[in-house]
Amino acid sequence: AGCSSGGSGGATGGGGSAPPLVIHAVDAGTFQEDFNPYHLEGVNFGTSGMIHETLMYFNKLKPGEITPWLALGHEWSDKGKSLTFTLRQGVKWTDGQPFTADDVAFTFQMLKDNPQLNRNALEIEEAKALAPDKVRIDFKNTSYAKLFNIAGNSPIVPKHLWEKQQDPATFTNPKPVGTGPYKLSKFSAQLYEMEKNPSYWQPGKPEVPVLRFPAYTANAVQTALQQGEVDWAGAFVPDIQKIYVQGKPEQNKFYFPPEGVVTLLPNLTHPILSKPEVRQAISLAVDRDKIVQVAERGYTKVAHPTGVPMPGGEAYVPDEYKAAAYKVDLAKAKELLKGVDPAKLKFTLLVPSPFTDWVNAAQLIREDLAKVGITIETRGVAFQDWVSKVGKGNYDLSIRATASGPTPYFQFRSMIHGSLFKPVGEAATGNYQRWKDAETDRLIDEYAATEDEAEQQRVTQALGKIMVEKLPTLPLFYSPSWAQFRTNKYTGWPSEQDPYAMPSPYTSPDAAVVLLHLKPAAK
Amino acid sequence: MKIKIGAGILVFFTLMALLGPLLISADPAATSNDGLQGPSAEHWLGTTQTGQDILTQIVYGARISMGVGLLSAVIATVFAVLVGLVGGYFGGAVDETLSVLTNIFLVLPALPLIIVLAGYLPQRGVASVAVVIAVTGWAWGARVLRAQTLSVRRRDFVQAARAGGEGPFRIVFFEILPVLLPVIATSFLATVVGAILAEAGLSFLGLADLSTVSWGSMLYFAQNGQALLIGAWWWFIPPGLCIALIGTGLALVNFGIDEIANPRLRTIKVRKARA
Amino acid sequence: MRFLARRLGFYLLTAWAAVTLNFLIPRLMPGDPVELLVARMKGNVDPAAIDAMRRAFGISDASLWQQYLAYLGNLAQGELGRSITFFPTEVSTVIADSLPWTVGLVGVATLISYLVGTSLGVLAAWKRGTWMDGVLPAATFMHAVPYFWVALALVFVFGVTLQWFPVSRAYGLDVMPGLTGEFAGSVVYHAALPALTIVIASMADRILGMRNVMVTTLGEDYVVMAEAKGLTSRRVMWAYAARNAILPNITSFALSLGFVVGGSVLTEIVFSYPGIGSMLLKGVENEDFPLMQGIFLVISLAVLVANFLADLAYVVLDPRTRQESE
Amino acid sequence: MIVLEGRNLTKHFTAARGPRGRFGKRPPVRAVEDVSIALRAGTVSALVGESGCGKSTVARLLAQVYPATSGEVLLRGEPVRAHRGAAFKDYRRQVQLIFQDPFASLNPFHRVRYHLARPLRIHGHVRSDAHERELIAELLERVSLTPVEQFMDKLPHELSGGQRQRVAIARALAVQPVALIADEPVSMLDVSIRLGVLRLLERLADESGLALLYITHDIASARYFAEDITVMYAGRLIESGPSEALTQSARHPYTRLLLESAPDPDRVTPPEATRHGEPPSLIDPPGGCRFHPRCPVALPVCSSEAPGRTELGEGRWTHCWQADPASAGSVLTS
Amino acid sequence: MNVLEIRGLGVDYLSGSGVVHAVTDVSLDLRRGEILGLAGESGSGKSTLANAVARLLRPPATITSGSVVYHREDGSSLDVLALKREELRRFRWKELAVVFQSAMNSLNPVSTVGAQVDDVLRIHAPAMSRNERTDRVVELLQRVGISADRRRSYPHELSGGMRQRAAIAIALALNPEIIIMDEPTTALDVVVQRDILHEIRALREEYGFAVVFITHDLSLLMEISDRIAIMYAGRVVETGTARGLHKTPRHPYTLGLLRSFPRLHGPREELLGIPGTPPDLRSLPPGCAFHPRCHLTVAECSSILPELTPGSTEGAVACLLNGGSGVGEEES
Ligand SMILES: Nc1ncnc2c1ncn2[C@@H]1O[C@H](COP(=O)(O)OP(=O)(O)OP(=O)(O)O)[C@@H](O)[C@H]1O
Ligand SMILES: Nc1ncnc2c1ncn2[C@@H]1O[C@H](COP(=O)(O)OP(=O)(O)OP(=O)(O)O)[C@@H](O)[C@H]1O
Ligand SMILES: [Mg+2]
Ligand SMILES: [Mg+2]
């Protein structure tokens, strides 16, 4: 795909008259002055995407759709151990310096030198500028599967400024200089503002002149949404019709596309839960529709049995299961449980108690499973406790969201890859239910060893089949990605019909892509 | 009078906690499709967002809230009695150590400490929350009891018991302890109030076990579900009111006890002289 | 002054205990902040990066003893480490940003609550048998109401329903912090409801406590004597009765400060007030050891200082305790 | 026969409160200094002195509630050394104490029966429950609390002050002591009921051969109930003698002052109006004779040296520089 | 002649367990410049009576009957029980002052002795300048034997005797007509007590105020007072001159009291004492309240309430014996 600009030229010239856009991305009481895009939580939203840009843009809503950004193209060599980018020319840093391959090489070299910034664990060997518009990055291992992390999730920083920093890990980049469509114009603990970069490389863009980021806590943003203070938010709203929509669905819009999947984790080291028929029975007994309606308030959808986010992931779903959907079948569930000692059908269901929707879902699961003779004790624990217990495998059943990525592969890898298997008692970082299956591992490794999209899709479909048939974990519903946007100032937001980017303001660099699509609303 | 009203409130809630679940034998966490209903004939106190019946939750929550309150007050009081009486009676280095310990716990801000402790709590069951609250709640009682013990120790009947040959154990627990019962009762009741409030606070912060229904967790969910913004007053008023009422009941009984000990504290009706 | 020296010694000891407790609690409990971070970041972080990050956050495997010494050493230099939640911001910076809000809010609210509560307590005791007795049931009730519930109720009534007051943050969005009237006005306006919460919820204790001591004091011979001397009621009430009754209340007031601070933590959370309470909760949720430790320490020390000030006040106000006190 | 004797008893308290001196050490309260006193079987002796002069401290030293700073206590001529264990328990059995305030000396929580049963049990006087009951009944009868059945199950607050003091006496008697120290046993009682309690004590000494120390600030009652009187001032003994002789012709100026000051409607001439000043502080007592600052006849030596004991014959002695053993009459010529 | 006349005064305490008739139908006269002693056992209503006169009773006490009339020297009189707040304030201390039992407790612990004297002057003599007041304070303190530099001392820095003197100094500040002294010396030892009694007598000579002196120590009263009233169970059972009462007590209770005190001088008389215990004021025995403890009781004592009737000598007695004149010569 090309540069999906779609810019019909400045409808409102200059931008002086266009109103600022008020954005709430993440809950915060106050802001710290931190614009280092490689910091995890302290960094202020907008740093990557709006200020610091990535080499390419990966649309997670359309797996496989990749847009050139700072890089115009890429090329693998050395069996996936070497990656060469061709860079866009004429791009300038906001301080006027030209953007070159040196900056890209510097960025990746910095990740190599500062492992704590290397949150994607890229196995970088060396990054070298070959020419002003050519840069090559060498890896220790085959890294085809990490293209997203390299090109889509590593914002480029200016060498001429960053190389002066002694410790980039603690550098807070208070006066960020980037290539992006915006630059920081104002900062205070409660509010920061960005204004458009007049010399942005996409001519005529962006059309939103000023972005305002007020600090709202999870609580405060609700009031703000109700009172129309915020134009674009990524918040969980308990009762979206009452609090936000307020009877104006054409103006107060929201769009909650899937981002990963929430599954019911069965601990496979448990003698009873390791039986496929038991997992099958559980899956048949759980009324996922009700969970989605009651616990998730209808904000999301029941997951596809493969766990692949739909719509969008069609290409990654095996044909025979394209139309598959969950159906409650208590009779069949009971049938499956015939051979199991009913006295042993007692499990605890561990949920992190701050996640109230999951607590409610657990409650519903308890009610459902009771109907087929399975006794569930739901236990709400502290988030930390839950992380530690699930990580170490000290649980019977739990609920957990999987990691997500630009293709379903990322999800499968973290969900069921044997390399993440850890014995009970040792903290795992994925595959929490402890699935061990040679075929699964072979398939995942095959994916990582190829650059070919068709091949990748085939492998992913096979993994989906395993999900449906062997039930290593039981998908429940998609994790919704939260996005509320009001159309009274700007239009052009992503929608189910045109999912050109993740609509949530907290996903980067997608949010920047969205901003570049926005146009002042017609008066 | 105060005691009567206070005891009335307490009896009401105790009965509610003990018998309520027998009368309303529904699952307090059970969800239904009629969410966010205001009070009606079917749901006397309305429903939560997920259609849980608030009355049922209040009734079942009474057990947890009062249970935590009582349990931690019992633990704290036992501790306070031991520390206070032993320190006060034996004096010397034992007392010095114990009073420094007491004073430390007294000045350390309790709730932040509870929050920090609870934040690390591996298990957030009723018992462990109660223990954490007790850990931070015994010091006041111990201090009061120590001061009282110091004065009772000097009282002649203690001296007389000692002169009569009683051993220290018997003096502490048979001579001093009974005399301090009203003080212990007062400190116990005050601790219950404190513990109920602390549990509510913890639950409200989401730091207690939220899968069990307590008044605090109800408030947590109400706050989380933006009951305020939606105008669902029936969701957050009842649990808070229950906490406040139970606290009021306990306080009334407490003040009643105080008034028996110190009749001056009574409110009085000024009657016209019958000339 | 020996009395004060003794007290000072005690406070130093307590401060040390708080510091040590602070050091020990997180280390005796399970949990790992980096794991949490990864869990929260849902795939934005590759698990393989965990070790490097753990090191960056200063989580060390040194022996407890060494860690303790290092901790004390850092503390002595005023270094509280870097927050994990707000990495790489220094904990001291986070605290410095949030503490003034809490101190201002709690300070002013407590002052108001103390003055009003004490006065009401004095009056309630003085005017026994009149309508003032009606204050007591109300105070008894308020005494048992959770801070956050008062906060919720105020938000509901004045924030949501009547929309008279803002219900979150410390000053208006468009107001730039500075020494301007506009900023000050905005701060006061935003602090109104949180302060009211603290006043309402903490005042009851002052009323009841003051009344009880006052009633006892009113029975003292010197008050009866003052009355017999034909002094005006005002003078008897304030200069004789209240002046004495306030003494035992100073200590209980100082001790209750810890409670008020606890309550204000909850209040801040309801009102999204950018104070130390919100930060503490954030620290706890993220298992941010350095932040929690720093905040708990600061709160403890603040309460200690307040207690010490109360001791000072006591010494100034009571000619008898210039020697010793329990 | 001397049953209980204190020799050169001295007690210094380190005050728990009060100003500290240099180096943060508080000066001691010199409550009792060099007091020797002997109690004889079947005899009531009185210890008289104004409030705060150390009477109770002497009583407690004799009863070994706390140890003396120096000096020793002898029981039947044997020095008492043990402060715990069986030997001490035995001492407790022999020497009992009755307190000033009957309202405070009975635990409000326990019934009369319990108060009497405990000492009986502790000291192993009971063989069975029935025996215990019998003994209790006997005790109550001895202190004239009849009908005993009615009193046995009463709580202290159901008793009048006099009755309570009787229970306290019965409790002391329960251990079957040989010496009884009564520390102002009636000063808290109403005038009209004091007599009954005092008579009971007198009778007990008489009938059971108890050695009884009657401590009081009312020298007139000592005249009536005690055989001999010892007068104490600011922690020291100053004069002693048979009660009649001492009250009728006191030798020490302080005793005379005490006698003069005691209200007496029979007095013909009112005592002269001179100010006598306040009793001295025991933290920093006056040097020499502790009475010298208030003494109308003080000599220079009085302020520098404490007077020794002057025997006056007939069992009388005094500590005064002006005492003259030769002249049997008044010490003072004035 | 009389500076204060109490007529038929009754005071009740409304307590939870019943009404305590602390003072019942008491009539008494206080003559100008005299010392009137008020004696009786603990709980007989002495303090209640004094407080009623000073209008210091607090709930739950209520005055149920009677009147208290105060006569000024110029002949005008005041109904004390009917005084309004402001009038009462002026009446107190200018006309009537009080000295309480324990001076430690009647002095404000947090202000200096001087300030507490000054307080009175400031309120009641607003015309006085600051210096005049200071002079007066010094004068008053010196008058009762406290040196001028002690006026800056706090009560806890003074000895018991000095505190009691300070309390008396405060009472004297405005030259009142009447000083009520409620057990002013019980907390002191005899020597100091003696000094203070002298002081009071001397001051009385000097200023000519009348004193109501309350104590349960009858022998003390007999020495200091001019006239004495004996109270039993809320009633005045006998009045008379100190000398008369000492020589010929008319009421068996007075007799009992007198015979309870051991004497220091003269022969060792036999002590009588009074059997039994003081009555419960909530349910008094019918007739004469003293009859259950009386050794001379006659049949009517348990049914007829004796009136206080003037006897042959100056004084009055409420006793049925000998036709209402109380104990005769032979019985005593
Ligand atoms: N435990 C103690 N610690 C310090 N000082 C004490 C202690 N007990 C008594 N004193 C002091 O010792 C002195 C003598 O006290 P003691 O009780 O023996 O006097 P007392 O003659 O019995 O007086 P009273 O007539 O008031 O009972 C007093 O000054 C008292 O303050
Ligand atoms: N506040 C009160 N409530 C109920 N009863 C009271 C109250 N104050 C006093 N009394 C009762 O009133 C009676 C008279 O008390 P009052 O104090 O006048 O006696 P008193 O003669 O002064 O005794 P004392 O010699 O002990 O001072 C007593 O029986 C007492 O119990
Ligand atoms: Mg004594
Ligand atoms: Mg009295």
PDB file of C-alpha atoms in Angstrom, chain B residues 10-121:
ATOM      1  CA  LEU B  10     -25.991  -2.678  66.579  1.00  0.00           C
ATOM      2  CA  VAL B  11     -28.562  -5.366  67.233  1.00  0.00           C
ATOM      3  CA  PHE B  12     -30.266  -4.461  63.984  1.00  0.00           C
ATOM      4  CA  PHE B  13     -27.091  -4.824  61.986  1.00  0.00           C
ATOM      5  CA  THR B  14     -26.008  -7.924  63.833  1.00  0.00           C
ATOM      6  CA  LEU B  15     -29.319  -9.575  63.121  1.00  0.00           C
ATOM      7  CA  MET B  16     -29.019  -8.440  59.557  1.00  0.00           C
ATOM      8  CA  ALA B  17     -25.585  -9.994  59.286  1.00  0.00           C
ATOM      9  CA  LEU B  18     -26.582 -13.202  61.003  1.00  0.00           C
ATOM     10  CA  LEU B  19     -30.119 -13.774  59.823  1.00  0.00           C
ATOM     11  CA  GLY B  20     -30.322 -11.631  56.725  1.00  0.00           C
ATOM     12  CA  PRO B  21     -28.593 -14.145  54.491  1.00  0.00           C
ATOM     13  CA  LEU B  22     -31.061 -16.768  55.670  1.00  0.00           C
ATOM     14  CA  LEU B  23     -34.005 -14.608  54.701  1.00  0.00           C
ATOM     15  CA  ILE B  24     -32.572 -13.369  51.440  1.00  0.00           C
ATOM     16  CA  SER B  25     -30.895 -16.473  50.174  1.00  0.00           C
ATOM     17  CA  ALA B  26     -29.741 -15.000  46.932  1.00  0.00           C
ATOM     18  CA  ASP B  27     -26.170 -14.795  45.767  1.00  0.00           C
ATOM     19  CA  PRO B  28     -25.085 -11.228  46.474  1.00  0.00           C
ATOM     20  CA  ALA B  29     -22.821 -11.293  43.449  1.00  0.00           C
ATOM     21  CA  ALA B  30     -25.465 -12.729  41.152  1.00  0.00           C
ATOM     22  CA  THR B  31     -25.878 -10.560  38.106  1.00  0.00           C
ATOM     23  CA  SER B  32     -29.023 -10.028  36.142  1.00  0.00           C
ATOM     24  CA  ASN B  33     -30.156  -8.194  33.088  1.00  0.00           C
ATOM     25  CA  ASP B  34     -31.890  -5.340  34.827  1.00  0.00           C
ATOM     26  CA  GLY B  35     -28.879  -3.230  35.668  1.00  0.00           C
ATOM     27  CA  LEU B  36     -29.001   0.199  37.248  1.00  0.00           C
ATOM     28  CA  GLN B  37     -32.591   0.075  38.370  1.00  0.00           C
ATOM     29  CA  GLY B  38     -33.649   2.520  41.001  1.00  0.00           C
ATOM     30  CA  PRO B  39     -35.390   1.288  44.129  1.00  0.00           C
ATOM     31  CA  SER B  40     -38.560  -0.596  43.284  1.00  0.00           C
ATOM     32  CA  ALA B  41     -40.834  -3.194  44.753  1.00  0.00           C
ATOM     33  CA  GLU B  42     -38.702  -5.896  43.248  1.00  0.00           C
ATOM     34  CA  HIS B  43     -35.361  -4.423  44.191  1.00  0.00           C
ATOM     35  CA  TRP B  44     -35.927  -2.427  47.328  1.00  0.00           C
ATOM     36  CA  LEU B  45     -32.637  -0.653  47.069  1.00  0.00           C
ATOM     37  CA  GLY B  46     -32.235  -0.905  43.335  1.00  0.00           C
ATOM     38  CA  THR B  47     -29.529  -2.694  41.396  1.00  0.00           C
ATOM     39  CA  THR B  48     -25.949  -2.190  40.349  1.00  0.00           C
ATOM     40  CA  GLN B  49     -24.788  -1.790  36.818  1.00  0.00           C
ATOM     41  CA  THR B  50     -24.490  -5.536  36.412  1.00  0.00           C
ATOM     42  CA  GLY B  51     -27.934  -6.026  37.863  1.00  0.00           C
ATOM     43  CA  GLN B  52     -26.874  -7.163  41.294  1.00  0.00           C
ATOM     44  CA  ASP B  53     -29.459  -6.528  43.964  1.00  0.00           C
ATOM     45  CA  ILE B  54     -28.151  -3.865  46.314  1.00  0.00           C
ATOM     46  CA  LEU B  55     -30.216  -4.935  49.289  1.00  0.00           C
ATOM     47  CA  THR B  56     -28.813  -8.438  49.014  1.00  0.00           C
ATOM     48  CA  GLN B  57     -25.321  -7.022  48.784  1.00  0.00           C
ATOM     49  CA  ILE B  58     -25.877  -4.831  51.817  1.00  0.00           C
ATOM     50  CA  VAL B  59     -27.157  -7.776  53.803  1.00  0.00           C
ATOM     51  CA  TYR B  60     -24.305 -10.074  52.842  1.00  0.00           C
ATOM     52  CA  GLY B  61     -21.779  -7.276  52.981  1.00  0.00           C
ATOM     53  CA  ALA B  62     -22.697  -6.730  56.603  1.00  0.00           C
ATOM     54  CA  ARG B  63     -21.030 -10.020  57.431  1.00  0.00           C
ATOM     55  CA  ILE B  64     -17.756  -9.084  55.831  1.00  0.00           C
ATOM     56  CA  SER B  65     -17.641  -5.501  57.021  1.00  0.00           C
ATOM     57  CA  MET B  66     -18.669  -6.311  60.556  1.00  0.00           C
ATOM     58  CA  GLY B  67     -16.635  -9.482  60.535  1.00  0.00           C
ATOM     59  CA  VAL B  68     -13.461  -7.669  59.576  1.00  0.00           C
ATOM     60  CA  GLY B  69     -14.274  -4.973  62.110  1.00  0.00           C
ATOM     61  CA  LEU B  70     -14.822  -7.432  64.909  1.00  0.00           C
ATOM     62  CA  LEU B  71     -11.953  -9.706  64.041  1.00  0.00           C
ATOM     63  CA  SER B  72      -9.390  -6.975  63.816  1.00  0.00           C
ATOM     64  CA  ALA B  73     -10.750  -5.289  66.917  1.00  0.00           C
ATOM     65  CA  VAL B  74     -10.449  -8.554  68.821  1.00  0.00           C
ATOM     66  CA  ILE B  75      -6.875  -9.036  67.676  1.00  0.00           C
ATOM     67  CA  ALA B  76      -5.987  -5.427  68.328  1.00  0.00           C
ATOM     68  CA  THR B  77      -7.628  -5.427  71.729  1.00  0.00           C
ATOM     69  CA  VAL B  78      -5.942  -8.601  72.873  1.00  0.00           C
ATOM     70  CA  PHE B  79      -2.658  -7.088  71.827  1.00  0.00           C
ATOM     71  CA  ALA B  80      -3.460  -3.763  73.430  1.00  0.00           C
ATOM     72  CA  VAL B  81      -4.444  -5.439  76.685  1.00  0.00           C
ATOM     73  CA  LEU B  82      -1.275  -7.480  76.788  1.00  0.00           C
ATOM     74  CA  VAL B  83       1.017  -4.609  75.953  1.00  0.00           C
ATOM     75  CA  GLY B  84      -0.826  -2.057  78.047  1.00  0.00           C
ATOM     76  CA  LEU B  85      -1.299  -4.124  81.154  1.00  0.00           C
ATOM     77  CA  VAL B  86       2.051  -5.819  81.142  1.00  0.00           C
ATOM     78  CA  GLY B  87       3.902  -2.586  80.473  1.00  0.00           C
ATOM     79  CA  GLY B  88       1.849  -0.628  82.936  1.00  0.00           C
ATOM     80  CA  TYR B  89       2.075  -3.178  85.690  1.00  0.00           C
ATOM     81  CA  PHE B  90       5.670  -4.285  85.475  1.00  0.00           C
ATOM     82  CA  GLY B  91       7.155  -0.936  84.594  1.00  0.00           C
ATOM     83  CA  GLY B  92      10.891  -0.611  84.151  1.00  0.00           C
ATOM     84  CA  ALA B  93      12.643  -1.616  80.985  1.00  0.00           C
ATOM     85  CA  VAL B  94       9.750  -3.760  79.808  1.00  0.00           C
ATOM     86  CA  ASP B  95       7.475  -0.786  80.034  1.00  0.00           C
ATOM     87  CA  GLU B  96       9.956   1.565  78.386  1.00  0.00           C
ATOM     88  CA  THR B  97      10.302  -0.746  75.423  1.00  0.00           C
ATOM     89  CA  LEU B  98       6.615  -1.385  75.114  1.00  0.00           C
ATOM     90  CA  SER B  99       5.712   2.271  75.364  1.00  0.00           C
ATOM     91  CA  VAL B 100       8.203   3.279  72.757  1.00  0.00           C
ATOM     92  CA  LEU B 101       6.744   0.608  70.510  1.00  0.00           C
ATOM     93  CA  THR B 102       3.243   1.795  71.280  1.00  0.00           C
ATOM     94  CA  ASN B 103       4.091   5.400  70.663  1.00  0.00           C
ATOM     95  CA  ILE B 104       5.744   4.571  67.408  1.00  0.00           C
ATOM     96  CA  PHE B 105       2.663   2.824  66.156  1.00  0.00           C
ATOM     97  CA  LEU B 106       0.589   5.629  67.511  1.00  0.00           C
ATOM     98  CA  VAL B 107       2.252   8.366  65.543  1.00  0.00           C
ATOM     99  CA  LEU B 108       2.797   6.415  62.365  1.00  0.00           C
ATOM    100  CA  PRO B 109      -0.112   7.328  60.122  1.00  0.00           C
ATOM    101  CA  ALA B 110      -2.279   4.248  60.142  1.00  0.00           C
ATOM    102  CA  LEU B 111      -4.064   4.345  56.841  1.00  0.00           C
ATOM    103  CA  PRO B 112      -0.996   4.937  54.704  1.00  0.00           C
ATOM    104  CA  LEU B 113       0.667   2.115  56.602  1.00  0.00           C
ATOM    105  CA  ILE B 114      -2.336  -0.113  56.034  1.00  0.00           C
ATOM    106  CA  ILE B 115      -2.324   0.805  52.381  1.00  0.00           C
ATOM    107  CA  VAL B 116       1.333   0.017  52.076  1.00  0.00           C
ATOM    108  CA  LEU B 117       0.961  -3.227  53.989  1.00  0.00           C
ATOM    109  CA  ALA B 118      -2.144  -4.267  52.114  1.00  0.00           C
ATOM    110  CA  GLY B 119      -0.441  -3.395  48.883  1.00  0.00           C
ATOM    111  CA  TYR B 120       1.985  -6.169  49.598  1.00  0.00           C
ATOM    112  CA  LEU B 121      -0.459  -8.582  51.082  1.00  0.00           C
TER     113      LEU B 121
END
